[in-house]
mmCIF file of C-alpha atoms in Angstrom:
data_model
loop_
_atom_site.group_PDB
_atom_site.id
_atom_site.type_symbol
_atom_site.label_atom_id
_atom_site.label_comp_id
_atom_site.label_asym_id
_atom_site.label_seq_id
_atom_site.Cartn_x
_atom_site.Cartn_y
_atom_site.Cartn_z
ATOM 1 C CA MET A 140 30.387 219.967 92.949
ATOM 2 C CA ARG A 141 32.849 217.192 92.294
ATOM 3 C CA MET A 142 33.159 213.508 93.184
ATOM 4 C CA LEU A 143 35.949 212.073 95.301
ATOM 5 C CA GLY A 144 35.382 208.278 95.565
ATOM 6 C CA ASN A 145 31.927 207.821 96.637
ATOM 7 C CA ALA A 146 31.674 211.196 98.355
ATOM 8 C CA THR A 147 30.247 214.272 96.696
ATOM 9 C CA TRP A 148 31.901 217.475 97.687
ATOM 10 C CA THR A 149 30.029 220.853 97.263
ATOM 11 C CA ALA A 150 31.586 224.263 97.349
ATOM 12 C CA ALA A 151 31.235 225.746 100.858
ATOM 13 C CA SER A 152 29.394 228.772 99.342
ATOM 14 C CA GLU A 153 26.640 226.436 98.069
ATOM 15 C CA THR A 154 25.798 224.831 101.300
ATOM 16 C CA ASP A 155 25.750 225.067 105.103
ATOM 17 C CA PRO A 156 29.292 225.664 106.212
ATOM 18 C CA GLU A 157 29.086 222.680 108.636
ATOM 19 C CA LEU A 158 27.965 220.517 105.741
ATOM 20 C CA ALA A 159 30.646 221.620 103.360
ATOM 21 C CA CYS A 160 32.994 218.901 104.503
ATOM 22 C CA PRO A 161 31.502 215.512 104.912
ATOM 23 C CA VAL A 162 34.339 214.376 107.241
ATOM 24 C CA SER A 163 33.753 217.109 109.691
ATOM 25 C CA PRO A 164 31.429 215.138 111.984
ATOM 26 C CA VAL A 165 34.046 212.217 111.879
ATOM 27 C CA VAL A 166 36.798 214.473 112.830
ATOM 28 C CA ASP A 167 34.631 215.879 115.698
ATOM 29 C CA ILE A 168 33.985 212.467 117.029
ATOM 30 C CA VAL A 169 37.199 210.664 116.517
ATOM 31 C CA PHE A 170 39.856 213.491 116.889
ATOM 32 C CA SER A 171 38.598 215.131 120.067
ATOM 33 C CA ARG A 172 41.287 215.391 122.629
ATOM 34 C CA TRP A 173 41.972 212.093 124.412
ATOM 35 C CA THR A 174 39.613 210.194 121.998
ATOM 36 C CA THR A 175 42.412 208.905 119.848
ATOM 37 C CA PRO A 176 44.618 207.692 122.725
ATOM 38 C CA ILE A 177 41.626 205.983 124.393
ATOM 39 C CA LEU A 178 40.613 204.070 121.182
ATOM 40 C CA TRP A 179 44.198 203.267 120.280
ATOM 41 C CA THR A 180 44.846 201.830 123.782
ATOM 42 C CA LEU A 181 41.661 199.775 123.919
ATOM 43 C CA ASN A 182 42.304 198.466 120.371
ATOM 44 C CA THR A 183 45.887 197.572 121.266
ATOM 45 C CA HIS A 184 45.482 196.260 124.684
ATOM 46 C CA GLY A 185 41.864 194.978 124.705
ATOM 47 C CA ARG A 186 39.345 195.118 127.514
ATOM 48 C CA GLN A 187 40.596 197.201 130.589
ATOM 49 C CA ARG A 188 39.375 198.617 133.806
ATOM 50 C CA PHE A 189 39.457 202.389 134.288
ATOM 51 C CA VAL A 190 42.677 202.534 136.244
ATOM 52 C CA GLU A 191 44.478 200.283 133.714
ATOM 53 C CA LEU A 192 43.393 202.471 130.965
ATOM 54 C CA GLN A 193 44.295 205.747 132.799
ATOM 55 C CA ARG A 194 47.702 204.359 133.688
ATOM 56 C CA ARG A 195 48.352 203.399 130.021
ATOM 57 C CA ILE A 196 47.251 206.883 128.543
ATOM 58 C CA GLY A 197 49.175 208.906 131.053
ATOM 59 C CA ARG A 198 48.429 212.514 131.629
ATOM 60 C CA VAL A 199 44.637 212.422 131.417
ATOM 61 C CA THR A 200 42.700 213.288 134.643
ATOM 62 C CA PRO A 201 40.061 210.840 136.007
ATOM 63 C CA LYS A 202 37.294 213.467 135.220
ATOM 64 C CA VAL A 203 38.251 213.962 131.640
ATOM 65 C CA LEU A 204 38.806 210.159 131.116
ATOM 66 C CA THR A 205 35.264 209.605 132.510
ATOM 67 C CA GLN A 206 33.759 212.293 130.290
ATOM 68 C CA ARG A 207 35.440 210.823 127.190
ATOM 69 C CA LEU A 208 34.541 207.309 127.920
ATOM 70 C CA ARG A 209 30.980 208.280 128.461
ATOM 71 C CA GLN A 210 30.925 210.126 125.128
ATOM 72 C CA LEU A 211 32.620 207.271 123.262
ATOM 73 C CA GLU A 212 30.027 204.956 124.751
ATOM 74 C CA ARG A 213 27.260 207.241 123.727
ATOM 75 C CA ASP A 214 28.772 207.294 120.140
ATOM 76 C CA GLY A 215 28.998 203.538 120.116
ATOM 77 C CA LEU A 216 32.686 203.409 119.887
ATOM 78 C CA VAL A 217 33.216 201.873 123.480
ATOM 79 C CA VAL A 218 31.388 199.194 125.361
ATOM 80 C CA ARG A 219 31.119 199.701 129.203
ATOM 81 C CA THR A 220 30.516 196.343 131.119
ATOM 82 C CA TYR A 221 29.422 196.603 134.759
ATOM 83 C CA HIS A 222 30.103 193.585 136.775
ATOM 84 C CA PRO A 223 27.767 193.570 139.978
ATOM 85 C CA GLU A 224 30.248 191.979 142.431
ATOM 86 C CA VAL A 225 31.803 193.219 145.613
ATOM 87 C CA PRO A 226 33.566 195.522 144.960
ATOM 88 C CA PRO A 227 31.883 196.392 141.717
ATOM 89 C CA ARG A 228 34.035 196.094 138.658
ATOM 90 C CA VAL A 229 33.726 198.166 135.416
ATOM 91 C CA GLU A 230 35.533 197.308 132.223
ATOM 92 C CA TYR A 231 35.826 199.163 128.934
ATOM 93 C CA GLU A 232 36.548 197.738 125.476
ATOM 94 C CA ILE A 233 36.474 199.054 121.888
ATOM 95 C CA SER A 234 33.245 198.216 120.147
ATOM 96 C CA ASP A 235 33.198 196.713 116.554
ATOM 97 C CA LEU A 236 32.234 200.145 115.358
ATOM 98 C CA GLY A 237 35.277 201.642 117.057
ATOM 99 C CA ARG A 238 37.435 198.705 115.803
ATOM 100 C CA SER A 239 36.312 199.623 112.260
ATOM 101 C CA LEU A 240 38.571 202.770 112.755
ATOM 102 C CA ALA A 241 41.667 200.646 112.943
ATOM 103 C CA PRO A 242 42.526 201.060 109.267
ATOM 104 C CA LEU A 243 42.128 204.825 109.537
ATOM 105 C CA PHE A 244 44.540 204.851 112.552
ATOM 106 C CA ALA A 245 46.958 202.565 110.639
ATOM 107 C CA HIS A 246 47.028 205.003 107.852
ATOM 108 C CA LEU A 247 47.561 207.870 110.118
ATOM 109 C CA ALA A 248 50.487 206.224 111.886
ATOM 110 C CA GLU A 249 51.949 205.386 108.559
ATOM 111 C CA TRP A 250 51.651 209.040 107.484
ATOM 112 C CA ALA A 251 53.121 210.232 110.766
ATOM 113 C CA ALA A 252 56.038 207.823 110.427
ATOM 114 C CA GLY A 253 56.774 209.174 107.006
ATOM 115 C CA ASN A 254 55.978 212.850 107.372
ATOM 116 C CA LEU A 255 56.371 214.141 110.940
ATOM 117 C CA ASP A 256 60.052 214.895 110.451
ATOM 118 C CA LYS A 257 59.056 217.030 107.453
ATOM 119 C CA VAL A 258 56.406 218.836 109.485
ATOM 120 C CA GLU A 259 59.055 219.553 112.153
ATOM 121 C CA GLN A 260 61.409 220.870 109.526
ATOM 122 C CA ALA A 261 58.696 223.127 108.019
ATOM 123 C CA ARG A 262 58.105 224.480 111.401
ATOM 124 C CA HIS A 263 61.787 225.108 112.075
ATOM 125 C CA ASP A 264 62.107 226.826 108.793
ATOM 126 C CA TYR A 265 59.002 228.911 109.360
ATOM 127 C CA ASP A 266 60.076 229.951 112.949
ATOM 128 C CA SER A 267 63.588 230.788 111.990
ATOM 129 C CA ASP A 268 62.582 233.021 108.973
ATOM 130 C CA PRO A 269 63.525 236.583 110.036
ATOM 131 C CA ALA A 270 60.929 237.948 107.650
ATOM 132 C CA ARG A 271 58.115 236.579 109.972
#
């Protein structure tokens, strides 16, 4: 067992494999397909209606967007507001809990800006190695 910051890490052989990495549940929640673009968009552009959100994200289907928004609402990362008017209006916004992920996304964006070219070069080198 070793300490890293405030987290205690235990060797996988000493514990349940799903508990071996304390960030696994966070990765499952935050980095599921479409979750990051949804949270990023809501954090960047604020409260939006479904169609606005779908337009900004792009290739996501209405069915998948609906499923992800429901899951994010269930997880407490997104707030859904229903306005009982004619026609009814529904808006989505990032919650305070979801907004607390902004520093994580900022660090990831910084890492991406500084390292994605290295990843692409490594992929190129790997793919063009005749020994593979």
